[in-house]
mmCIF file of C-alpha atoms in Angstrom:
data_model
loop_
_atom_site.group_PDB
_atom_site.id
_atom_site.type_symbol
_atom_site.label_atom_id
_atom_site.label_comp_id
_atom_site.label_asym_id
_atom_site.label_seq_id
_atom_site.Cartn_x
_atom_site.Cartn_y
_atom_site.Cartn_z
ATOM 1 C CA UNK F 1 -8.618 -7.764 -14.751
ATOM 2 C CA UNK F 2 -11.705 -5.566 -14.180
ATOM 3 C CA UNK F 3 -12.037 -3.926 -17.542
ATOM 4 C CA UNK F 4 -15.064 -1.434 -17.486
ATOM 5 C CA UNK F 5 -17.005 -3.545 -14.736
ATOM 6 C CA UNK F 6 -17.187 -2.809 -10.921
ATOM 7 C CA UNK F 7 -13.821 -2.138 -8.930
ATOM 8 C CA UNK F 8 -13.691 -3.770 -4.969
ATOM 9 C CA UNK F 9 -12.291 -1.387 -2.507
ATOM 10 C CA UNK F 10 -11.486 -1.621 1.107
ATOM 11 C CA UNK F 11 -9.486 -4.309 2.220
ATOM 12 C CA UNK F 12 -11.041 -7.722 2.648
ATOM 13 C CA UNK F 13 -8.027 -9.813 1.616
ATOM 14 C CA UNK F 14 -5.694 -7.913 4.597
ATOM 15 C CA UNK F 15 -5.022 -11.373 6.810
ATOM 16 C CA UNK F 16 -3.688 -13.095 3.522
ATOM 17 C CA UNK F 17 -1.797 -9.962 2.478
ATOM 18 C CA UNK F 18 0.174 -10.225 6.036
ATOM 19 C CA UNK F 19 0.585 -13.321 6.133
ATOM 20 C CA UNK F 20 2.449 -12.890 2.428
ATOM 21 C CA UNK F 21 4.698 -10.468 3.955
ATOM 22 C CA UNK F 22 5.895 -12.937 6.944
ATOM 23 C CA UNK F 23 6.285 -15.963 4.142
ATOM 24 C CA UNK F 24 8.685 -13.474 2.124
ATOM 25 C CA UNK F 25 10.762 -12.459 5.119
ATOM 26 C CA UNK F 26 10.723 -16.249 6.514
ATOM 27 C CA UNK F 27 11.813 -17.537 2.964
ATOM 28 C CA UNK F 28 13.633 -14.731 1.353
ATOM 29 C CA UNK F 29 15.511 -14.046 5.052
ATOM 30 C CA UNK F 30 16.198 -9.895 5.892
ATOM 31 C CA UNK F 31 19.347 -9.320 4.064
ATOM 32 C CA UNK F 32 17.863 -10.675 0.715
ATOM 33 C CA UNK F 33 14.526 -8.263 0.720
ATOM 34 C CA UNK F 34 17.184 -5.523 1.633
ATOM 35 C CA UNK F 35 18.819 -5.882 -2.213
ATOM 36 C CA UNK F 36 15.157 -4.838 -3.357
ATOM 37 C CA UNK F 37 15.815 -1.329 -1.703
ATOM 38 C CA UNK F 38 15.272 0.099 -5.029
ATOM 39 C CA UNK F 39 12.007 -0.519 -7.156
ATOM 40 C CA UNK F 40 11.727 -0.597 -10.796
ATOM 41 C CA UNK F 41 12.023 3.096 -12.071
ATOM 42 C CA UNK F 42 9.370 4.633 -14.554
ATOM 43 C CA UNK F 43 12.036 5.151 -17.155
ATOM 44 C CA UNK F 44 13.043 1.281 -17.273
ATOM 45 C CA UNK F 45 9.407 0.079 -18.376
ATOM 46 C CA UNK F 46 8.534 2.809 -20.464
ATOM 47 C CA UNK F 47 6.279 2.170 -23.108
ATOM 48 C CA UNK F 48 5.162 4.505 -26.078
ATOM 49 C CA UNK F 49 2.653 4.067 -28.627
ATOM 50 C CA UNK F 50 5.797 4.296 -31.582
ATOM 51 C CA UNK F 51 7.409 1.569 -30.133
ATOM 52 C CA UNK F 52 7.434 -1.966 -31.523
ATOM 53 C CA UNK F 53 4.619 -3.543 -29.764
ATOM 54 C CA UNK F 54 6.595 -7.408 -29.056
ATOM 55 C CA UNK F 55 10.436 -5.570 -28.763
ATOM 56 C CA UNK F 56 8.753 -3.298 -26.573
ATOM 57 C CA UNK F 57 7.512 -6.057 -24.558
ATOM 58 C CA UNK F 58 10.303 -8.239 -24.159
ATOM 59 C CA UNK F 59 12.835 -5.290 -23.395
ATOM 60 C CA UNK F 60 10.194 -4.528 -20.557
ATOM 61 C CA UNK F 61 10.219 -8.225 -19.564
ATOM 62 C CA UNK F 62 13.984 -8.057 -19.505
ATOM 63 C CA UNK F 63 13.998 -4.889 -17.125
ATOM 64 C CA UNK F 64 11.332 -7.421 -14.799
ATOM 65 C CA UNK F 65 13.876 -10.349 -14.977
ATOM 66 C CA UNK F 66 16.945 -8.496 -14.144
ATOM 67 C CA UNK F 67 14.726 -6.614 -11.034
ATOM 68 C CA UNK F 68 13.892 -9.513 -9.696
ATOM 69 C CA UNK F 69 17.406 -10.832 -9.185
ATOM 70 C CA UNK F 70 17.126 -13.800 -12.548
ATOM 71 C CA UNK F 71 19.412 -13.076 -14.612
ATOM 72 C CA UNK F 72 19.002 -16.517 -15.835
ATOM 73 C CA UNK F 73 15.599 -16.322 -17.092
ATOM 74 C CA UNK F 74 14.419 -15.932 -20.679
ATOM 75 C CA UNK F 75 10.377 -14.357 -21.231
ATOM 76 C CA UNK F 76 9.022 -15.088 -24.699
ATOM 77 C CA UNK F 77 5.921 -12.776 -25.095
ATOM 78 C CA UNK F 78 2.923 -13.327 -26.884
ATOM 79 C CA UNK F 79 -0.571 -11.790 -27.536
ATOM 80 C CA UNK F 80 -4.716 -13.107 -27.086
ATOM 81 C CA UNK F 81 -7.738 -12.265 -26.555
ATOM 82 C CA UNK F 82 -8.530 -13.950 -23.065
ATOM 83 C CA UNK F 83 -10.361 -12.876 -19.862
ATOM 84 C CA UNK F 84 -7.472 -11.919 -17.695
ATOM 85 C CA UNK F 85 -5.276 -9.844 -18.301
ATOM 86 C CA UNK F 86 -1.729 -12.332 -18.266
ATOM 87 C CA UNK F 87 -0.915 -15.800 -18.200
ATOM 88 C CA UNK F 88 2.499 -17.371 -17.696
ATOM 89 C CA UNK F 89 3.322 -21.234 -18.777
ATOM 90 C CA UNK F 90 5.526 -22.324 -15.069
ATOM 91 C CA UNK F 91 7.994 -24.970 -16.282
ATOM 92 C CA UNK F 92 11.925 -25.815 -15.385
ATOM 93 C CA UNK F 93 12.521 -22.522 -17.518
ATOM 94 C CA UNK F 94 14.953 -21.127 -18.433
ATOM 95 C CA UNK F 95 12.649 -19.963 -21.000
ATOM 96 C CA UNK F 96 8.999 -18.779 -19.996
ATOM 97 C CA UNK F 97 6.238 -18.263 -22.130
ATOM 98 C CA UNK F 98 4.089 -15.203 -21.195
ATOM 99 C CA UNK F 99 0.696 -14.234 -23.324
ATOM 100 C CA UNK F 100 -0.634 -10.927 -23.008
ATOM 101 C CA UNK F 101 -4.254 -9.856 -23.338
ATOM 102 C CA UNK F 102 -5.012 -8.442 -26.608
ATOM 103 C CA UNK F 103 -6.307 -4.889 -24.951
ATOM 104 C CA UNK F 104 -2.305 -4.309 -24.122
ATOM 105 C CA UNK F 105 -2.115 -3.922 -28.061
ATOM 106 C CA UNK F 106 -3.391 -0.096 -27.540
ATOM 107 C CA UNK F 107 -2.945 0.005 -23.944
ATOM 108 C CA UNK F 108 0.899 -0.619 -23.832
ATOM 109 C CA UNK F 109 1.790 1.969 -21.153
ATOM 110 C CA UNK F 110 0.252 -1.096 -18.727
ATOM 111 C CA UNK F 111 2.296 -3.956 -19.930
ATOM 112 C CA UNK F 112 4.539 -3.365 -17.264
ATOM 113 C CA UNK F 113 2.292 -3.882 -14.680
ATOM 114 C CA UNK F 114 1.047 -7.328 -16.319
ATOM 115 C CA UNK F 115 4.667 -8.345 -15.967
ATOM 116 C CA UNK F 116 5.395 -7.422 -12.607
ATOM 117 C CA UNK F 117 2.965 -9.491 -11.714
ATOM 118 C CA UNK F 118 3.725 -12.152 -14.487
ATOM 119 C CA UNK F 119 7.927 -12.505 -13.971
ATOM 120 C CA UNK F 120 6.904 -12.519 -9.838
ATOM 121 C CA UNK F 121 4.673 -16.230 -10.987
ATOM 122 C CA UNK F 122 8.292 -17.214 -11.831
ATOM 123 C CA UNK F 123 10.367 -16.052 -9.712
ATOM 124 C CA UNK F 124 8.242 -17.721 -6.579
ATOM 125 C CA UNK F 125 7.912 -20.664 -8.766
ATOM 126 C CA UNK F 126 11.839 -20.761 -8.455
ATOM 127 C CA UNK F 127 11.679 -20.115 -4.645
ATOM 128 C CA UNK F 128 8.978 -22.750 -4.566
ATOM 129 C CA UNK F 129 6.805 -20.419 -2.044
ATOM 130 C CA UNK F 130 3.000 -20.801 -2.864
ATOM 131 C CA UNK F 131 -0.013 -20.582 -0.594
ATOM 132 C CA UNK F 132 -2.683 -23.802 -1.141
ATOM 133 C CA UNK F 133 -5.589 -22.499 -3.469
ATOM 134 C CA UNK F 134 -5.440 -19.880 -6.384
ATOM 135 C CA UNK F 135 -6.902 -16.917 -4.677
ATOM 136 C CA UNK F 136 -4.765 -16.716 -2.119
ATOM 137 C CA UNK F 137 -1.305 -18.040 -3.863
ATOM 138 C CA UNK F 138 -2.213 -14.796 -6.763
ATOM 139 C CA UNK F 139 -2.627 -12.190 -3.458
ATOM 140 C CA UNK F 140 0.720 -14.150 -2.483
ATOM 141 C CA UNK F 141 2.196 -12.790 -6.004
ATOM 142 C CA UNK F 142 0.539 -9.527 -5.850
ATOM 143 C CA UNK F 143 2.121 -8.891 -2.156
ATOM 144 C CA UNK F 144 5.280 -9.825 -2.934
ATOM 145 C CA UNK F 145 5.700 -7.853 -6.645
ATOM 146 C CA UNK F 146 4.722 -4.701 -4.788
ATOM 147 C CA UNK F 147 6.666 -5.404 -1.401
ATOM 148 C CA UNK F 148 9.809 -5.687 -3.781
ATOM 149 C CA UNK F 149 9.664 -2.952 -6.069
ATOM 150 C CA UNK F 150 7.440 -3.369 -8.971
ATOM 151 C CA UNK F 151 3.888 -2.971 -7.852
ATOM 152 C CA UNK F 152 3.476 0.419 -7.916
ATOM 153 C CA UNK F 153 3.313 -0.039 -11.650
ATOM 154 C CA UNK F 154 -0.125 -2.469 -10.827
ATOM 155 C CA UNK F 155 -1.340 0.808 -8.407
ATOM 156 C CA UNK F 156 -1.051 3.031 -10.881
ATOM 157 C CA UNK F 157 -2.681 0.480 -13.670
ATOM 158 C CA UNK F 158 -5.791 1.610 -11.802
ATOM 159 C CA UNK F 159 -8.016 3.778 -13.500
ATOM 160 C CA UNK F 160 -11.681 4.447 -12.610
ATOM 161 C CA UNK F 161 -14.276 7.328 -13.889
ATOM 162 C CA UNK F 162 -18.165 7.120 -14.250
ATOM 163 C CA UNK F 163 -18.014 5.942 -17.467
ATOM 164 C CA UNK F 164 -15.218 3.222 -17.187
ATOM 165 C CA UNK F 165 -12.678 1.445 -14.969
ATOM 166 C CA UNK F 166 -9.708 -0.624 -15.073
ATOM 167 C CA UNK F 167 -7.593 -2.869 -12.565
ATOM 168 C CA UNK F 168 -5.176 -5.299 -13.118
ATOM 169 C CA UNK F 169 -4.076 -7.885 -9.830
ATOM 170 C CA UNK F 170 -6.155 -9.411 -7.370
ATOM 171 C CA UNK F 171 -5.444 -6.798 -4.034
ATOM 172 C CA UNK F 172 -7.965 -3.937 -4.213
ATOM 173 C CA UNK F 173 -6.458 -0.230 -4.918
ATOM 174 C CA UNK F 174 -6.237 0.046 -1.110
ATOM 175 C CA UNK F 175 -4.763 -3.288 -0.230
ATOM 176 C CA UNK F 176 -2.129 -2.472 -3.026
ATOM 177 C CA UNK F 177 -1.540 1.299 -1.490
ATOM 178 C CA UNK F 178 -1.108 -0.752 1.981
ATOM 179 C CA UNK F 179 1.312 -3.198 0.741
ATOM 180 C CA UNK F 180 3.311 -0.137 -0.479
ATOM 181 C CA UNK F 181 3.045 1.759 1.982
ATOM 182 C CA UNK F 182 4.509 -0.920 4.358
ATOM 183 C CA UNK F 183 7.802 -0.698 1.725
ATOM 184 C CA UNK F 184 7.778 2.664 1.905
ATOM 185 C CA UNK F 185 8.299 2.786 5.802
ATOM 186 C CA UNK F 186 11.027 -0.016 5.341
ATOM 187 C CA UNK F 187 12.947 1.287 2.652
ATOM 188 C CA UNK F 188 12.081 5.584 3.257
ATOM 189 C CA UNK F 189 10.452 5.792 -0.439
ATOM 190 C CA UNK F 190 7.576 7.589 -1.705
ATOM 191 C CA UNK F 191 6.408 5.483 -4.334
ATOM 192 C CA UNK F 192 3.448 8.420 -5.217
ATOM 193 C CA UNK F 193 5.509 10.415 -7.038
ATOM 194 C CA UNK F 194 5.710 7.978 -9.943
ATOM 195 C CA UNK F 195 1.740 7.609 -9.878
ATOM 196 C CA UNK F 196 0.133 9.047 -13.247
ATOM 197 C CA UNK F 197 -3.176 7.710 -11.969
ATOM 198 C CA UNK F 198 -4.696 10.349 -9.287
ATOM 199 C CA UNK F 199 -6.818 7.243 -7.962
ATOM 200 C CA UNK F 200 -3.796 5.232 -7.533
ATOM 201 C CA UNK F 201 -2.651 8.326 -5.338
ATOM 202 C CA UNK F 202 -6.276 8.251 -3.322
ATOM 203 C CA UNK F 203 -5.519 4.452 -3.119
ATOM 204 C CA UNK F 204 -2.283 4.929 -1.817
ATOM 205 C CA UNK F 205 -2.861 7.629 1.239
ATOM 206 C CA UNK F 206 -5.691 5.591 2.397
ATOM 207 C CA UNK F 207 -3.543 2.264 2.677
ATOM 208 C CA UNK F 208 -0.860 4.466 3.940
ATOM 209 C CA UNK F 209 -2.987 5.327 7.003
ATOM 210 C CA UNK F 210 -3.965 1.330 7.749
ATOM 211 C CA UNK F 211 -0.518 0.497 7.704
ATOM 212 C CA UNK F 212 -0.066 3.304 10.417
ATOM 213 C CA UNK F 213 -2.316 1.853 12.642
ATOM 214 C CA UNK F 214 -0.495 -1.160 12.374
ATOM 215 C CA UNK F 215 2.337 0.747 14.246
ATOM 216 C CA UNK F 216 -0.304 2.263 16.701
ATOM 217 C CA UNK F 217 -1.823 -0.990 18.173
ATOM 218 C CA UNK F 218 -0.961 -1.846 21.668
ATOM 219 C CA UNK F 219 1.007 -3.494 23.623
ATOM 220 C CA UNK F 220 3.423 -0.599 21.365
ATOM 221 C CA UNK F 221 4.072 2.659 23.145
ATOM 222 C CA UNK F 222 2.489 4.079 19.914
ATOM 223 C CA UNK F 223 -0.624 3.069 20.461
ATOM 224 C CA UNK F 224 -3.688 5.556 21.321
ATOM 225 C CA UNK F 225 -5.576 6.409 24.430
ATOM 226 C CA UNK F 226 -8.244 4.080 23.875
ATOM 227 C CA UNK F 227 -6.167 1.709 22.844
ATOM 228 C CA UNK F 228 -4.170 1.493 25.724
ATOM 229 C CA UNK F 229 -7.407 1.120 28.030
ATOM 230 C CA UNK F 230 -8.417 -1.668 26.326
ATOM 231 C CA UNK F 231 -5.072 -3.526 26.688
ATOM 232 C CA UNK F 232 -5.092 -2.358 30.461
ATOM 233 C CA UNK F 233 -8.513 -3.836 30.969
ATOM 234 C CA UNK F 234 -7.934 -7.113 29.188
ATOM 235 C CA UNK F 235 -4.127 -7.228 31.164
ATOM 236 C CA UNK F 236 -6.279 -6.920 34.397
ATOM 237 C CA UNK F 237 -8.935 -9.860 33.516
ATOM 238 C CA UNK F 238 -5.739 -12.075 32.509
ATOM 239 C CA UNK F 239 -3.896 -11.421 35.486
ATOM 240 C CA UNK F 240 -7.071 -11.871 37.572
ATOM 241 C CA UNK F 241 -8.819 -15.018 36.016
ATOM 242 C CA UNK F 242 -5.230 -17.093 35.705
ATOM 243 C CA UNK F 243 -7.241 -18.295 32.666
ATOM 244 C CA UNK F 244 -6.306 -15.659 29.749
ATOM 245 C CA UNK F 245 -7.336 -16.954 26.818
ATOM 246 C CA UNK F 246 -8.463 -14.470 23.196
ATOM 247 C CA UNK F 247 -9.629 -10.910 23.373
ATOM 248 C CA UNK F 248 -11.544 -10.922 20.021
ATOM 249 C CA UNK F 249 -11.148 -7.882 17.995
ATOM 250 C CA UNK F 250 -7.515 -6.643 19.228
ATOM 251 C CA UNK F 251 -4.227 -8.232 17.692
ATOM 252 C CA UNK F 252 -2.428 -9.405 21.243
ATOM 253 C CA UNK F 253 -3.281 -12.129 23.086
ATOM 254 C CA UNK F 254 -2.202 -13.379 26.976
ATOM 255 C CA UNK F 255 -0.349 -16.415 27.355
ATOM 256 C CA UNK F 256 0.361 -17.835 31.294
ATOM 257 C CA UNK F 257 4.038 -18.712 31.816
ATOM 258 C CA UNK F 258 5.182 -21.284 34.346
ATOM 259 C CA UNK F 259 8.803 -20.057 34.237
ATOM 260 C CA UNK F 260 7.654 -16.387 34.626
ATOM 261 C CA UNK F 261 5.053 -13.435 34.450
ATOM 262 C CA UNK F 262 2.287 -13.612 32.025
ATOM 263 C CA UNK F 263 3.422 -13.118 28.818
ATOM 264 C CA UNK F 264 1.727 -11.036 26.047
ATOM 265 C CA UNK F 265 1.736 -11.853 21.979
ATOM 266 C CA UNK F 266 1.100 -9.760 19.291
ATOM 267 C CA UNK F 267 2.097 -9.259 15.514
ATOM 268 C CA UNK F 268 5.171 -7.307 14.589
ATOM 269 C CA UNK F 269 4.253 -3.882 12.918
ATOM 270 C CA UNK F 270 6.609 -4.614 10.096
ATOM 271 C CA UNK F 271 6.751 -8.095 8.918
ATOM 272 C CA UNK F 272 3.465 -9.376 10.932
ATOM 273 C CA UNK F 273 5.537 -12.093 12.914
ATOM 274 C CA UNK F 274 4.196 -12.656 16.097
ATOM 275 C CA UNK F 275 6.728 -11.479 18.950
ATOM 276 C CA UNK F 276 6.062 -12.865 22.699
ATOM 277 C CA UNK F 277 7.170 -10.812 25.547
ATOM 278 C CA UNK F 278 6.762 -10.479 29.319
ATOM 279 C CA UNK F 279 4.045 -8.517 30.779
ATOM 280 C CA UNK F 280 6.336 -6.399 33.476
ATOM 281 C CA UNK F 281 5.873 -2.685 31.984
ATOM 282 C CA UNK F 282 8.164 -0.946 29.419
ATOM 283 C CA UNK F 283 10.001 -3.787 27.180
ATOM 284 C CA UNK F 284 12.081 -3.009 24.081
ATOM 285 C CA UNK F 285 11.706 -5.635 21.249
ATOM 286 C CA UNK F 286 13.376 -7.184 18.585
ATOM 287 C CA UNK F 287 12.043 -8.809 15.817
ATOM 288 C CA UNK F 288 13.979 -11.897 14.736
ATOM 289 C CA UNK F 289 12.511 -11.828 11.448
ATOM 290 C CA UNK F 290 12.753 -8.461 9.914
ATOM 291 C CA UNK F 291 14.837 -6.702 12.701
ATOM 292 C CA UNK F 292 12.643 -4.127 13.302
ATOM 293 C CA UNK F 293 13.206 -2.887 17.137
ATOM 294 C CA UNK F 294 9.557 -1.905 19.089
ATOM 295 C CA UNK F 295 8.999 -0.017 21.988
ATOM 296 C CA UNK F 296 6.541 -1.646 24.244
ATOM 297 C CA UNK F 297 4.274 -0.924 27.272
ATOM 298 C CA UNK F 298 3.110 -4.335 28.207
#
C-alpha cells in the first residue's frame, strides 16, 4: 500500500499480467469467466462513515464472497496497524480470517478494494492457481480480481495530489486500467463511469490505449503501416534464410514446417495464448482458449 510515498506508473509488470490472464482462461476454462460478465456494482460495497465500522465490513466481505462464485465461504474481519494494507490467514476454510489496516478505520469507502483483492487470495487458494514467488503470485491476484469484476474498486482506490498519494495492489494505475480495459472489450463495459477518482480515470484511458495495440500488432489485419513492413521484412528473411529463428522486439515469431509452409506464432489479442498459423496470406483464426476469432494477414 503506498500511503503518502511515491506511486510507480507505466507498466513494468505487463509480461506477468498476460501471462495471469492465459492461467485464468486455461484454469477457469471460457464458459466459467463468462458468469463474471457482471462486476461488483458501487451500490453493493458501499461504505459510509455512519455505518458500523466491523458490520460494515463483513456485509462488504459477504457481497466479495457471493461475487466470486463461494457461497461457501465465511470472512471474519479484523483491524491493525501493519504495513500493508490486508492480510488473509489461507487455511481449509470455510472460515477465513482477514485483518484490515488500521487507516481503513477513517478511510472505509476503500475497504472494498482491500477485499477484492483479499476474498480473490481465497478464492485462487481454492482453485489452487499460484505463480512461484510472492511478487508475481500477488500481480496473479491483482489480474484476476480486476479481470473478474472487482478491481475497478482497487483503480479507483488510487488517489494522488502534490501533497499526498495512495494505492492499494501491486499493478501500477496503468497496468490496473489495462487489465480493465481488456474486460471491458470482452464483456462491452465501461468500468469509468463508476470511477470517483479522476486519476483512476487518467489511469484507465492510458491502459485502454495499450490494450489496443495489443489488437493492432501484426500478423492481425489491424495492425499499422509500419507494422506491417516490419512483419513483411522479417517474413522475407525467414522465407529466404530457411533458418527463421526470433525477431526481438515484435510479438510473432517464424517457425519452419516439414508438413507445410512456414508457419507464423504470435499471442492472441485477448487471452495472450499463443496461436500458430500458416504463412499463405489472409487466414481467419480461432482461439481455442478464449474463442476470440482474428483476422490475419500472414
Amino acid at each position: 500500500m503506498a500511503n503518502g510515498g511515491p506511486v510507480e506508473h507505466g507498466f513494468p509488470h505487463l509480461d506477468t499480467v498476460r501471462a495471469s490472464i492465459t492461467a485464468l482462461y486455461k484454469r477457469l476454462s471460457y464458459d466459467t469467466i463468462h458468469t463474471f460478465a457482471t462486476s461488483v456494482a458501487p451500490a453493493g460495497v458501499a461504505f459510509g462513515d455512519i455505518d458500523d465500522l466491523h458490520l460494515g465490513a463483513q456485509r462488504v466481505a459477504r457481497e466479495m464472497v457471493h461475487h466470486y462464485h463461494l457461497p461457501d465461504a465465511r470472512l471474519i474481519i479484523g483491524f491493525r496497524e501493519m504495513t500493508q494494507a490486508a492480510n488473509v490467514e489461507l487455511t481449509a476454510g470455510p472460515e477465513y480470517f482477514v485483518e484490515l489496516n488500521d487507516r481503513f478505520r477513517s478511510h472505509r469507502r476503500d475497504i472494498g478494494a482491500a477485499l477484492a483483492h483479499e476474498v480473490m487470495h481465497v478464492y485462487l487458494h481454492r482453485l489452487d492457481l499460484y505463480f512461484p514467488g510472492t511478487r508475481d503470485n500477488e500481480i496473479l491476484t491483482d489480474t484476476a480480481a480486476t479481470y473478474l469484476g472487482a478491481g475497478w474498486l482497487l483503480l479507483d482506490a488510487y488517489r494522488e495530489d502534490a501533497d499526498s498519494s495512495q494505492k492499494l495492489g501491486y499493478l501500477t494505475p496503468e497496468e490496473f486500467g489495462y487489465v480493465l480495459a481488456k474486460r471491458a472489450l470482452v464483456f462491452d463495459e465501461d468500468p469509468s463511469i463508476w470511477f470517483t477518482s479522476p486519476q483512476a480515470y487518467t489511469a484507465y484511458t492510458q491502459g485502454m490505449a495499450q490494450a489496443r495495440r495489443d489488437e493492432q500488432q501484426p500478423p492481425l489485419t489491424a495492425a499499422g503501416w509500419a507494422g506491417r513492413r516490419r512483419y513483411a521484412k522479417d517474413r522475407r528473411h525467414a522465407q529466404d534464410q530457411h533458418a527463421p529463428g526470433p525477431h526481438p522486439g515484435v510479438p510473432y515469431a517464424f517457425s519452419p514446417d516439414s508438413r507445410g509452409p512456414l508457419r507464423v506464432s504470435f499471442p492472441c489479442p485477448t487471452c495472450h495464448q499463443r496461436i500458430r498459423v500458416p504463412v499463405r496470406g489472409r487466414v481467419r483464426a480461432r482461439c481455442t482458449l478464449c474463442r476470440t476469432v482474428l483476422e490475419c494477414d500472414t
